[in-house]
Amino acid sequence: MRGRLRPCDPPGGAAPAHCGAVTSRPRAGGRGAAGAGGGGTGPDGAGSAEPRPGPVRCPECAAAPGNMGRQSPPRNGVGAHDFDAKKKRKVAEIYQALNSDPIDVPKLRRMAISEGGLLTDEIRCKVWPKLLSVNTDDLPPLPAGKELREGNKDYQQVLLDVRRSLRRFPPGMPDDQREGLQEELIDIILHVLKCNPQLHYYQGYHDIVVTFLLVVGDKLATALVEKLSMHHLRDFMYPTMDNTKQILNYLMLIIDQVNPEVHDFMQSAEVGTIFALSWLITWFGHVLSDFRHVVRLYDFFLACHPLMPIYFAAAIVWHRKQEVLDCECDMASVHHLLSQIPQDLPYESLISKAGDIFVQFPPSKLTKEAAQAAQAERTAASTFKDFELASVQQRPDTVLRQRFRERLRGEERLRGEERTKSILTKPRTNRFVKLAVMGLTVALGAAALAMVKSALEWAPKFQLQIFP
């Protein structure tokens, strides 16, 4: 049986060679949280009377940009000595789960989902790997940046995106430190893509990676992001955005379940779901300015089903239902409203609501309804293609000329026959003309559908404006 884990102990119980006592180093504008073990609070939640001079940390946790420069977790609004009894109990439960043999991962998931999440970044350094089943005992070293960048087809795009990510770093951070982190961010992304050539980079991926970098440091972040990319983010990393569009379409199905009135209003406004694209593919990292809220959501998403971000997006729309219904019912107004996500959302309430929606309308039911809708769409599309083909073959001018030639030939062959035969052909001519007019109408409809499809295909190219 292993001994009890302290905040910097590795999962195996014994401290590895790289783990030693580290005194926190000052840094301007630090963003990360110190561990629950700092300031005299141990894994059992009991605090000592006198504060320690500095937290004892695993260097992977201590060196993480979000963790340097503090002995307490002000990111979460409280210091180590200000933990109330409830939070102390939660810290104790988390370390109890980490000390279990085997580690109690289901309990860790419950802790990550419950109010407050994992509380500090030092705890996240311990729990996030467990939630993703990543072994932290023997993390491979990262290859040199030059080796990764030479001849890499994604390098230039990654470089551009990372250079635009200044606001994702702690305010007040020295330029040289931020630039060093940006170089690490580039290397992490390129390493994951190189090791997994089936994955395709997308704009917004760097917003997720930088969150892990700031919380756990580059070495552990690389392992976590690689596992995450193969599972939770896999649908976003195909060559096309077809799977991403399908998940976005789930949003309207969920909204229809939780509030049909809002769903119908949004359908009437023809707003679509593009407003939620950056929410989904960055796990809200791009749109939330407070890093506390970002990591709280990451606790929640890592502990849940990969589709949970779309349920949380539906919870936000549900929360803003009155704003939506009070808005002008047109695409531009509703899109503008929903794309401007408020920064003061009640995140704990929304997490609870998203969980309730998930239970009431699970992915299995969601997928079934989406499949039924897709089947209906395929049936309509098949019928439409038949009419579209008819419209090509039955254009009014072609039909009329054909009927005129047939009439001339018929008059030559049937001259002298009974008048009734010509009378019988007249309704048939009228019937063909009506079909021709119908075909023309359908052809015009085809043009409209083609414009809509082109707009959908064009939308991903608009990401430079979606991600300023």
Short mmCIF file of C-alpha atoms in Angstrom, two decimals:
data_model
loop_
_atom_site.label_atom_id
_atom_site.label_comp_id
_atom_site.label_asym_id
_atom_site.label_seq_id
_atom_site.Cartn_x
_atom_site.Cartn_y
_atom_site.Cartn_z
CA MET A 1 0.00 0.00 0.00
CA ARG A 2 1.34 3.40 -0.96
CA GLY A 3 1.78 6.29 1.42
CA ARG A 4 -0.45 9.31 1.34
CA LEU A 5 0.00 11.77 -1.49
CA ARG A 6 1.11 15.24 -0.60
CA PRO A 7 0.43 18.05 -3.08
CA CYS A 8 3.69 17.45 -4.93
CA ASP A 9 3.91 13.68 -4.65
CA PRO A 10 3.68 11.69 -7.88
CA PRO A 11 0.94 9.08 -8.38
CA GLY A 12 3.34 6.29 -7.56
CA GLY A 13 3.82 7.54 -4.00
CA ALA A 14 7.59 8.10 -4.05
CA ALA A 15 8.88 11.42 -5.27
CA PRO A 16 10.70 11.11 -8.61
CA ALA A 17 14.17 12.45 -9.10
CA HIS A 18 12.90 15.71 -10.56
CA CYS A 19 10.61 16.47 -7.62
CA GLY A 20 12.10 18.56 -4.84
CA ALA A 21 11.29 21.41 -2.51
CA VAL A 22 10.79 24.55 -4.53
CA THR A 23 10.18 28.01 -3.18
CA SER A 24 7.79 29.98 -5.37
CA ARG A 25 9.43 32.61 -7.51
CA PRO A 26 7.94 36.09 -7.93
CA ARG A 27 6.57 37.02 -11.31
CA ALA A 28 4.59 40.00 -12.48
CA GLY A 29 0.96 39.37 -13.25
CA GLY A 30 0.94 35.70 -12.19
CA ARG A 31 -2.23 33.92 -13.23
CA GLY A 32 -2.09 30.42 -11.93
CA ALA A 33 -3.11 29.11 -8.55
CA ALA A 34 -0.88 27.63 -5.95
CA GLY A 35 -1.71 24.21 -4.70
CA ALA A 36 -3.98 23.26 -1.91
CA GLY A 37 -0.94 22.14 0.04
CA GLY A 38 0.49 25.66 0.28
CA GLY A 39 0.21 27.75 3.41
CA GLY A 40 -0.12 24.84 5.83
CA THR A 41 -3.10 23.06 4.27
CA GLY A 42 -2.33 19.40 3.71
CA PRO A 43 -4.20 16.73 1.83
CA ASP A 44 -6.33 15.99 4.86
CA GLY A 45 -7.56 19.57 4.90
CA ALA A 46 -5.99 20.41 8.26
CA GLY A 47 -4.09 23.70 8.29
CA SER A 48 -1.16 24.46 10.51
CA ALA A 49 -1.17 27.51 12.72
CA GLU A 50 1.90 29.05 11.11
CA PRO A 51 2.32 29.52 7.36
CA ARG A 52 5.23 27.83 5.68
CA PRO A 53 7.81 30.03 3.93
CA GLY A 54 6.88 28.63 0.58
CA PRO A 55 4.94 25.74 -0.97
CA VAL A 56 6.66 22.49 -1.73
CA ARG A 57 5.89 21.64 -5.31
CA CYS A 58 6.73 19.30 -8.09
CA PRO A 59 8.75 21.39 -10.57
CA GLU A 60 6.27 20.48 -13.31
CA CYS A 61 3.58 22.23 -11.27
CA ALA A 62 5.77 24.97 -9.85
CA ALA A 63 7.28 25.87 -13.21
CA ALA A 64 3.92 26.05 -14.94
CA PRO A 65 3.43 29.72 -15.92
CA GLY A 66 0.09 29.85 -14.19
CA ASN A 67 1.54 28.63 -10.90
CA MET A 68 4.64 30.78 -10.46
CA GLY A 69 4.70 33.71 -8.10
CA ARG A 70 2.14 32.84 -5.44
CA GLN A 71 1.85 30.88 -2.24
CA SER A 72 -1.94 30.96 -2.27
CA PRO A 73 -4.64 30.69 -4.98
CA PRO A 74 -5.86 34.25 -5.51
CA ARG A 75 -6.96 33.25 -9.00
CA ASN A 76 -9.92 31.60 -7.32
CA GLY A 77 -10.48 34.60 -5.07
CA VAL A 78 -9.23 33.01 -1.87
CA GLY A 79 -5.93 32.41 -0.10
CA ALA A 80 -4.74 29.14 1.40
CA HIS A 81 -5.79 30.24 4.91
CA ASP A 82 -9.16 31.47 3.68
CA PHE A 83 -10.46 28.09 2.61
CA ASP A 84 -13.74 27.55 4.34
CA ALA A 85 -14.67 24.21 5.82
CA LYS A 86 -16.42 23.05 2.69
CA LYS A 87 -13.41 23.69 0.50
CA LYS A 88 -11.09 22.07 3.00
CA ARG A 89 -13.28 18.98 2.96
CA LYS A 90 -13.20 18.97 -0.81
CA VAL A 91 -9.41 19.21 -0.89
CA ALA A 92 -9.24 16.32 1.56
CA GLU A 93 -11.60 14.24 -0.58
CA ILE A 94 -9.57 14.92 -3.71
CA TYR A 95 -6.33 13.78 -2.09
CA GLN A 96 -8.12 10.82 -0.57
CA ALA A 97 -9.16 9.78 -4.07
CA LEU A 98 -5.60 10.30 -5.32
CA ASN A 99 -4.26 8.19 -2.43
CA SER A 100 -6.65 5.32 -3.10
CA ASP A 101 -5.24 2.13 -4.54
CA PRO A 102 -6.29 2.09 -7.31
CA ILE A 103 -6.85 5.80 -7.73
CA ASP A 104 -10.55 6.62 -7.43
CA VAL A 105 -11.04 8.26 -10.83
CA PRO A 106 -14.87 8.32 -10.66
CA LYS A 107 -14.62 10.32 -7.45
CA LEU A 108 -12.12 12.69 -9.07
CA ARG A 109 -14.62 13.23 -11.87
CA ARG A 110 -17.32 14.07 -9.34
CA MET A 111 -14.98 16.52 -7.65
CA ALA A 112 -14.14 18.18 -10.96
CA ILE A 113 -17.83 18.56 -11.84
CA SER A 114 -19.08 19.70 -8.43
CA GLU A 115 -19.15 23.33 -7.34
CA GLY A 116 -15.79 25.05 -7.60
CA GLY A 117 -14.21 22.30 -9.66
CA LEU A 118 -10.65 21.34 -8.73
CA LEU A 119 -10.04 24.62 -6.88
CA THR A 120 -6.34 25.16 -7.68
CA ASP A 121 -3.92 24.59 -10.52
CA GLU A 122 -1.64 22.48 -8.33
CA ILE A 123 -4.52 20.06 -7.85
CA ARG A 124 -5.20 20.21 -11.57
CA CYS A 125 -1.62 19.10 -12.19
CA LYS A 126 -2.50 15.93 -10.28
CA VAL A 127 -6.07 15.32 -11.41
CA TRP A 128 -6.18 16.31 -15.09
CA PRO A 129 -3.80 13.47 -16.07
CA LYS A 130 -6.02 11.00 -14.20
CA LEU A 131 -9.12 12.24 -16.00
CA LEU A 132 -7.36 11.67 -19.33
CA SER A 133 -5.62 8.42 -18.29
CA VAL A 134 -2.17 9.89 -18.91
CA ASN A 135 0.79 8.29 -17.11
CA THR A 136 2.94 11.07 -15.69
CA ASP A 137 5.73 8.83 -14.36
CA ASP A 138 7.83 8.85 -17.51
CA LEU A 139 6.99 11.75 -19.79
CA PRO A 140 9.13 11.78 -22.96
CA PRO A 141 11.28 14.84 -23.63
CA LEU A 142 10.17 17.30 -26.29
CA PRO A 143 12.24 17.40 -29.49
CA ALA A 144 14.09 20.57 -30.41
CA GLY A 145 11.98 23.32 -31.91
CA LYS A 146 14.10 23.56 -35.04
CA GLU A 147 13.54 19.88 -35.74
CA LEU A 148 9.78 20.34 -35.45
CA ARG A 149 9.51 23.45 -37.58
CA GLU A 150 11.63 22.62 -40.60
CA GLY A 151 9.40 21.55 -43.46
CA ASN A 152 6.27 21.46 -41.32
CA LYS A 153 3.22 22.35 -43.41
CA ASP A 154 1.35 23.79 -40.41
CA TYR A 155 4.17 25.91 -39.01
CA GLN A 156 3.27 29.23 -40.66
CA GLN A 157 -0.41 29.05 -39.71
CA VAL A 158 0.40 28.02 -36.15
CA LEU A 159 2.92 30.86 -35.91
CA LEU A 160 0.34 33.42 -37.06
CA ASP A 161 -2.28 32.16 -34.60
CA VAL A 162 0.12 32.08 -31.66
CA ARG A 163 1.31 35.61 -32.38
CA ARG A 164 -2.31 36.76 -32.19
CA SER A 165 -2.83 35.08 -28.80
CA LEU A 166 -1.31 37.82 -26.63
CA ARG A 167 -4.41 38.29 -24.50
CA ARG A 168 -4.36 34.65 -23.45
CA PHE A 169 -1.25 35.28 -21.36
CA PRO A 170 -1.24 36.88 -17.90
CA PRO A 171 -1.42 40.68 -18.04
CA GLY A 172 1.80 42.29 -16.96
CA MET A 173 3.93 39.30 -17.88
CA PRO A 174 7.37 40.42 -19.13
CA ASP A 175 7.69 40.30 -22.90
CA ASP A 176 10.63 37.91 -22.88
CA GLN A 177 8.77 35.44 -20.66
CA ARG A 178 5.63 35.62 -22.79
CA GLU A 179 7.64 35.17 -25.97
CA GLY A 180 9.30 32.12 -24.46
CA LEU A 181 5.90 30.65 -23.65
CA GLN A 182 4.69 31.35 -27.17
CA GLU A 183 7.67 29.39 -28.52
CA GLU A 184 6.75 26.51 -26.21
CA LEU A 185 3.16 26.74 -27.40
CA ILE A 186 4.24 26.42 -31.03
CA ASP A 187 6.44 23.43 -30.23
CA ILE A 188 3.67 21.61 -28.33
CA ILE A 189 1.24 22.00 -31.23
CA LEU A 190 3.74 20.96 -33.88
CA HIS A 191 4.87 17.98 -31.79
CA VAL A 192 1.32 16.66 -31.41
CA LEU A 193 0.61 17.10 -35.12
CA LYS A 194 3.89 15.47 -36.15
CA CYS A 195 3.32 12.44 -33.92
CA ASN A 196 -0.27 12.10 -35.14
CA PRO A 197 -0.36 12.88 -38.89
CA GLN A 198 -4.03 11.91 -39.04
CA LEU A 199 -4.83 15.04 -37.01
CA HIS A 200 -5.33 18.33 -38.85
CA TYR A 201 -4.69 21.70 -37.25
CA TYR A 202 -7.63 24.09 -36.98
CA GLN A 203 -7.76 27.74 -36.03
CA GLY A 204 -8.62 27.87 -32.34
CA TYR A 205 -6.69 24.74 -31.36
CA HIS A 206 -3.97 26.94 -29.91
CA ASP A 207 -6.53 28.47 -27.49
CA ILE A 208 -6.98 25.05 -25.90
CA VAL A 209 -3.27 24.21 -25.85
CA VAL A 210 -2.28 27.49 -24.20
CA THR A 211 -4.65 26.78 -21.31
CA PHE A 212 -2.88 23.50 -20.57
CA LEU A 213 0.52 25.17 -20.97
CA LEU A 214 -0.32 27.87 -18.42
CA VAL A 215 -1.69 25.39 -15.90
CA VAL A 216 0.67 22.40 -16.03
CA GLY A 217 3.77 23.46 -18.00
CA ASP A 218 5.02 22.38 -21.42
CA LYS A 219 6.06 18.78 -20.75
CA LEU A 220 2.84 17.61 -19.10
CA ALA A 221 0.74 19.82 -21.38
CA THR A 222 2.12 18.00 -24.42
CA ALA A 223 1.03 14.61 -23.09
CA LEU A 224 -2.42 15.86 -22.04
CA VAL A 225 -3.09 17.73 -25.27
CA GLU A 226 -2.08 14.73 -27.37
CA LYS A 227 -4.54 12.46 -25.52
CA LEU A 228 -7.23 15.13 -25.67
CA SER A 229 -6.71 15.60 -29.42
CA MET A 230 -7.21 11.89 -30.04
CA HIS A 231 -10.50 11.83 -28.14
CA HIS A 232 -12.43 14.95 -27.07
CA LEU A 233 -11.15 17.14 -29.92
CA ARG A 234 -10.99 14.46 -32.59
CA ASP A 235 -14.11 15.62 -34.43
CA PHE A 236 -12.57 19.06 -34.95
CA MET A 237 -9.34 17.68 -36.40
CA TYR A 238 -10.56 15.95 -39.54
CA PRO A 239 -9.61 17.34 -42.97
CA THR A 240 -13.07 18.91 -43.35
CA MET A 241 -15.46 20.59 -40.92
CA ASP A 242 -18.29 18.16 -41.58
CA ASN A 243 -18.18 16.64 -38.09
CA THR A 244 -17.89 20.06 -36.49
CA LYS A 245 -20.96 21.25 -38.39
CA GLN A 246 -22.85 18.17 -37.26
CA ILE A 247 -22.04 18.86 -33.60
CA LEU A 248 -23.07 22.49 -34.06
CA ASN A 249 -26.38 21.25 -35.46
CA TYR A 250 -26.93 19.36 -32.20
CA LEU A 251 -27.17 22.75 -30.51
CA MET A 252 -30.53 23.53 -32.11
CA LEU A 253 -31.87 20.08 -31.24
CA ILE A 254 -30.98 20.64 -27.59
CA ILE A 255 -32.46 24.15 -27.55
CA ASP A 256 -35.64 22.76 -29.05
CA GLN A 257 -35.88 20.38 -26.09
CA VAL A 258 -35.18 22.93 -23.36
CA ASN A 259 -37.09 25.89 -24.81
CA PRO A 260 -39.10 25.39 -28.01
CA GLU A 261 -40.05 29.07 -28.08
CA VAL A 262 -36.42 30.18 -28.30
CA HIS A 263 -35.73 27.47 -30.87
CA ASP A 264 -38.60 28.63 -33.09
CA PHE A 265 -37.52 32.25 -32.72
CA MET A 266 -33.97 31.42 -33.77
CA GLN A 267 -35.26 29.37 -36.67
CA SER A 268 -37.41 32.27 -37.81
CA ALA A 269 -34.40 34.58 -37.57
CA GLU A 270 -32.36 32.05 -39.57
CA VAL A 271 -29.43 32.74 -37.27
CA GLY A 272 -27.90 29.27 -37.56
CA THR A 273 -25.22 28.12 -35.12
CA ILE A 274 -22.04 29.77 -36.39
CA PHE A 275 -22.15 32.11 -33.37
CA ALA A 276 -21.20 29.11 -31.20
CA LEU A 277 -18.33 27.85 -33.38
CA SER A 278 -15.57 29.54 -31.37
CA TRP A 279 -17.23 28.41 -28.12
CA LEU A 280 -17.15 24.80 -29.18
CA ILE A 281 -13.75 24.38 -30.81
CA THR A 282 -11.83 26.37 -28.17
CA TRP A 283 -13.80 25.10 -25.17
CA PHE A 284 -14.72 28.75 -24.56
CA GLY A 285 -11.04 29.63 -24.07
CA HIS A 286 -11.14 32.21 -26.85
CA VAL A 287 -14.23 34.06 -25.67
CA LEU A 288 -13.78 34.24 -21.88
CA SER A 289 -11.42 36.87 -20.51
CA ASP A 290 -11.19 35.57 -16.93
CA PHE A 291 -8.84 32.61 -16.74
CA ARG A 292 -10.58 31.35 -13.58
CA HIS A 293 -13.70 30.70 -15.60
CA VAL A 294 -11.76 29.01 -18.38
CA VAL A 295 -10.05 26.47 -16.12
CA ARG A 296 -13.29 25.88 -14.22
CA LEU A 297 -14.94 24.86 -17.48
CA TYR A 298 -11.97 22.70 -18.39
CA ASP A 299 -12.39 20.83 -15.10
CA PHE A 300 -16.00 20.20 -16.07
CA PHE A 301 -15.36 19.22 -19.71
CA LEU A 302 -12.44 16.91 -18.92
CA ALA A 303 -14.60 15.01 -16.44
CA CYS A 304 -17.55 14.62 -18.80
CA HIS A 305 -18.64 13.31 -22.18
CA PRO A 306 -16.84 14.92 -25.17
CA LEU A 307 -20.11 16.53 -26.27
CA MET A 308 -20.58 18.40 -23.00
CA PRO A 309 -19.33 21.74 -24.46
CA ILE A 310 -22.33 21.82 -26.81
CA TYR A 311 -24.67 21.20 -23.86
CA PHE A 312 -23.01 24.06 -22.01
CA ALA A 313 -23.51 26.26 -25.09
CA ALA A 314 -27.21 25.35 -25.03
CA ALA A 315 -27.32 26.25 -21.33
CA ILE A 316 -25.95 29.71 -22.15
CA VAL A 317 -28.62 30.27 -24.81
CA TRP A 318 -31.26 29.03 -22.37
CA HIS A 319 -29.94 31.41 -19.70
CA ARG A 320 -30.21 34.32 -22.15
CA LYS A 321 -33.62 33.29 -23.47
CA GLN A 322 -35.32 36.56 -22.59
CA GLU A 323 -32.59 38.58 -24.27
CA VAL A 324 -33.01 36.45 -27.38
CA LEU A 325 -36.80 36.80 -27.45
CA ASP A 326 -36.54 40.58 -26.90
CA CYS A 327 -34.15 40.90 -29.83
CA GLU A 328 -35.18 41.84 -33.37
CA CYS A 329 -36.09 38.65 -35.20
CA ASP A 330 -33.45 38.87 -37.90
CA MET A 331 -30.23 37.01 -38.44
CA ALA A 332 -27.84 39.94 -37.94
CA SER A 333 -29.35 41.06 -34.62
CA VAL A 334 -29.64 37.61 -33.05
CA HIS A 335 -26.18 36.57 -34.24
CA HIS A 336 -24.64 39.75 -32.81
CA LEU A 337 -26.38 39.21 -29.47
CA LEU A 338 -25.37 35.59 -29.07
CA SER A 339 -21.83 35.99 -30.34
CA GLN A 340 -21.11 38.59 -27.64
CA ILE A 341 -20.90 36.24 -24.68
CA PRO A 342 -21.31 37.99 -21.28
CA GLN A 343 -18.35 37.74 -18.91
CA ASP A 344 -20.47 37.67 -15.75
CA LEU A 345 -22.38 34.46 -16.43
CA PRO A 346 -23.39 32.33 -13.43
CA TYR A 347 -20.99 29.55 -14.35
CA GLU A 348 -21.82 27.13 -11.54
CA SER A 349 -25.54 27.40 -12.30
CA LEU A 350 -24.89 26.90 -16.01
CA ILE A 351 -22.70 23.86 -15.33
CA SER A 352 -25.53 22.40 -13.25
CA LYS A 353 -28.05 23.20 -15.99
CA ALA A 354 -25.85 21.64 -18.68
CA GLY A 355 -25.60 18.50 -16.57
CA ASP A 356 -29.38 18.38 -16.16
CA ILE A 357 -29.90 18.76 -19.91
CA PHE A 358 -27.36 16.02 -20.54
CA VAL A 359 -29.24 13.62 -18.27
CA GLN A 360 -32.64 14.48 -19.75
CA PHE A 361 -31.44 14.51 -23.35
CA PRO A 362 -28.32 12.27 -23.53
CA PRO A 363 -26.09 11.94 -26.60
CA SER A 364 -27.76 8.66 -27.57
CA LYS A 365 -31.11 10.40 -27.92
CA LEU A 366 -29.46 13.39 -29.54
CA THR A 367 -27.76 11.21 -32.14
CA LYS A 368 -30.98 9.33 -32.83
CA GLU A 369 -32.96 12.50 -33.47
CA ALA A 370 -30.16 13.93 -35.59
CA ALA A 371 -30.13 10.72 -37.65
CA GLN A 372 -33.89 10.94 -38.15
CA ALA A 373 -33.58 14.55 -39.24
CA ALA A 374 -30.73 13.62 -41.59
CA GLN A 375 -32.80 10.77 -43.05
CA ALA A 376 -35.69 13.14 -43.69
CA GLU A 377 -33.26 15.58 -45.27
CA ARG A 378 -31.80 12.85 -47.48
CA THR A 379 -35.29 11.83 -48.57
CA ALA A 380 -36.16 15.41 -49.43
CA ALA A 381 -32.84 15.85 -51.18
CA SER A 382 -33.41 12.70 -53.24
CA THR A 383 -36.85 13.93 -54.28
CA PHE A 384 -35.40 17.32 -55.03
CA LYS A 385 -32.73 15.81 -57.27
CA ASP A 386 -35.43 14.03 -59.26
CA PHE A 387 -37.24 17.31 -59.79
CA GLU A 388 -33.97 19.06 -60.56
CA LEU A 389 -33.22 16.50 -63.26
CA ALA A 390 -36.73 16.91 -64.62
CA SER A 391 -36.25 20.66 -64.70
CA VAL A 392 -33.19 20.26 -66.93
CA GLN A 393 -34.99 17.92 -69.27
CA GLN A 394 -38.32 19.74 -69.22
CA ARG A 395 -37.46 23.40 -69.74
CA PRO A 396 -40.45 25.23 -71.26
CA ASP A 397 -38.71 26.25 -74.49
CA THR A 398 -37.44 22.70 -75.10
CA VAL A 399 -40.82 21.18 -74.41
CA LEU A 400 -42.66 23.60 -76.66
CA ARG A 401 -40.29 23.06 -79.56
CA GLN A 402 -40.47 19.31 -79.10
CA ARG A 403 -44.25 19.39 -78.99
CA PHE A 404 -44.37 21.60 -82.11
CA ARG A 405 -42.22 19.14 -84.09
CA GLU A 406 -44.28 16.21 -82.86
CA ARG A 407 -47.43 18.01 -83.88
CA LEU A 408 -46.13 18.64 -87.39
CA ARG A 409 -45.10 15.02 -87.81
CA GLY A 410 -48.43 13.90 -86.39
CA GLU A 411 -50.32 16.11 -88.79
CA GLU A 412 -48.41 14.64 -91.73
CA ARG A 413 -49.04 11.05 -90.65
CA LEU A 414 -52.51 11.44 -89.29
CA ARG A 415 -53.99 13.90 -91.77
CA GLY A 416 -57.48 12.75 -92.46
CA GLU A 417 -57.82 10.75 -89.23
CA GLU A 418 -60.57 11.47 -86.80
CA ARG A 419 -60.61 14.81 -85.01
CA THR A 420 -60.79 13.08 -81.65
CA LYS A 421 -57.16 11.98 -81.80
CA SER A 422 -55.90 15.57 -81.91
CA ILE A 423 -58.21 16.43 -79.06
CA LEU A 424 -56.72 13.65 -76.91
CA THR A 425 -53.20 15.00 -77.40
CA LYS A 426 -54.07 18.53 -76.24
CA PRO A 427 -54.45 17.82 -72.52
CA ARG A 428 -51.20 15.90 -72.70
CA THR A 429 -49.48 18.97 -74.12
CA ASN A 430 -50.91 21.10 -71.31
CA ARG A 431 -49.74 18.56 -68.77
CA PHE A 432 -46.20 18.66 -70.09
CA VAL A 433 -46.16 22.44 -70.09
CA LYS A 434 -47.27 22.46 -66.44
CA LEU A 435 -44.51 20.01 -65.58
CA ALA A 436 -42.06 22.22 -67.42
CA VAL A 437 -43.12 25.25 -65.38
CA MET A 438 -42.80 23.18 -62.21
CA GLY A 439 -39.34 22.13 -63.33
CA LEU A 440 -38.35 25.74 -63.83
CA THR A 441 -39.54 26.59 -60.32
CA VAL A 442 -37.53 23.71 -58.89
CA ALA A 443 -34.49 24.81 -60.88
CA LEU A 444 -34.73 28.23 -59.26
CA GLY A 445 -34.99 26.47 -55.92
CA ALA A 446 -31.83 24.54 -56.77
CA ALA A 447 -29.99 27.80 -57.30
CA ALA A 448 -31.11 29.03 -53.88
CA LEU A 449 -30.02 25.78 -52.24
CA ALA A 450 -26.66 25.98 -53.98
CA MET A 451 -26.16 29.47 -52.51
CA VAL A 452 -26.90 28.21 -49.02
CA LYS A 453 -24.51 25.29 -49.43
CA SER A 454 -21.84 27.62 -50.75
CA ALA A 455 -22.32 29.88 -47.74
CA LEU A 456 -21.84 26.93 -45.40
CA GLU A 457 -18.69 25.89 -47.20
CA TRP A 458 -17.47 29.48 -47.13
CA ALA A 459 -18.16 29.96 -43.44
CA PRO A 460 -15.00 28.19 -42.16
CA LYS A 461 -12.90 30.55 -44.29
CA PHE A 462 -14.42 33.39 -42.28
CA GLN A 463 -12.60 32.27 -39.17
CA LEU A 464 -10.08 35.05 -39.38
CA GLN A 465 -12.91 37.35 -38.38
CA ILE A 466 -14.43 34.86 -35.96
CA PHE A 467 -11.07 34.69 -34.18
CA PRO A 468 -9.75 38.27 -34.21
#
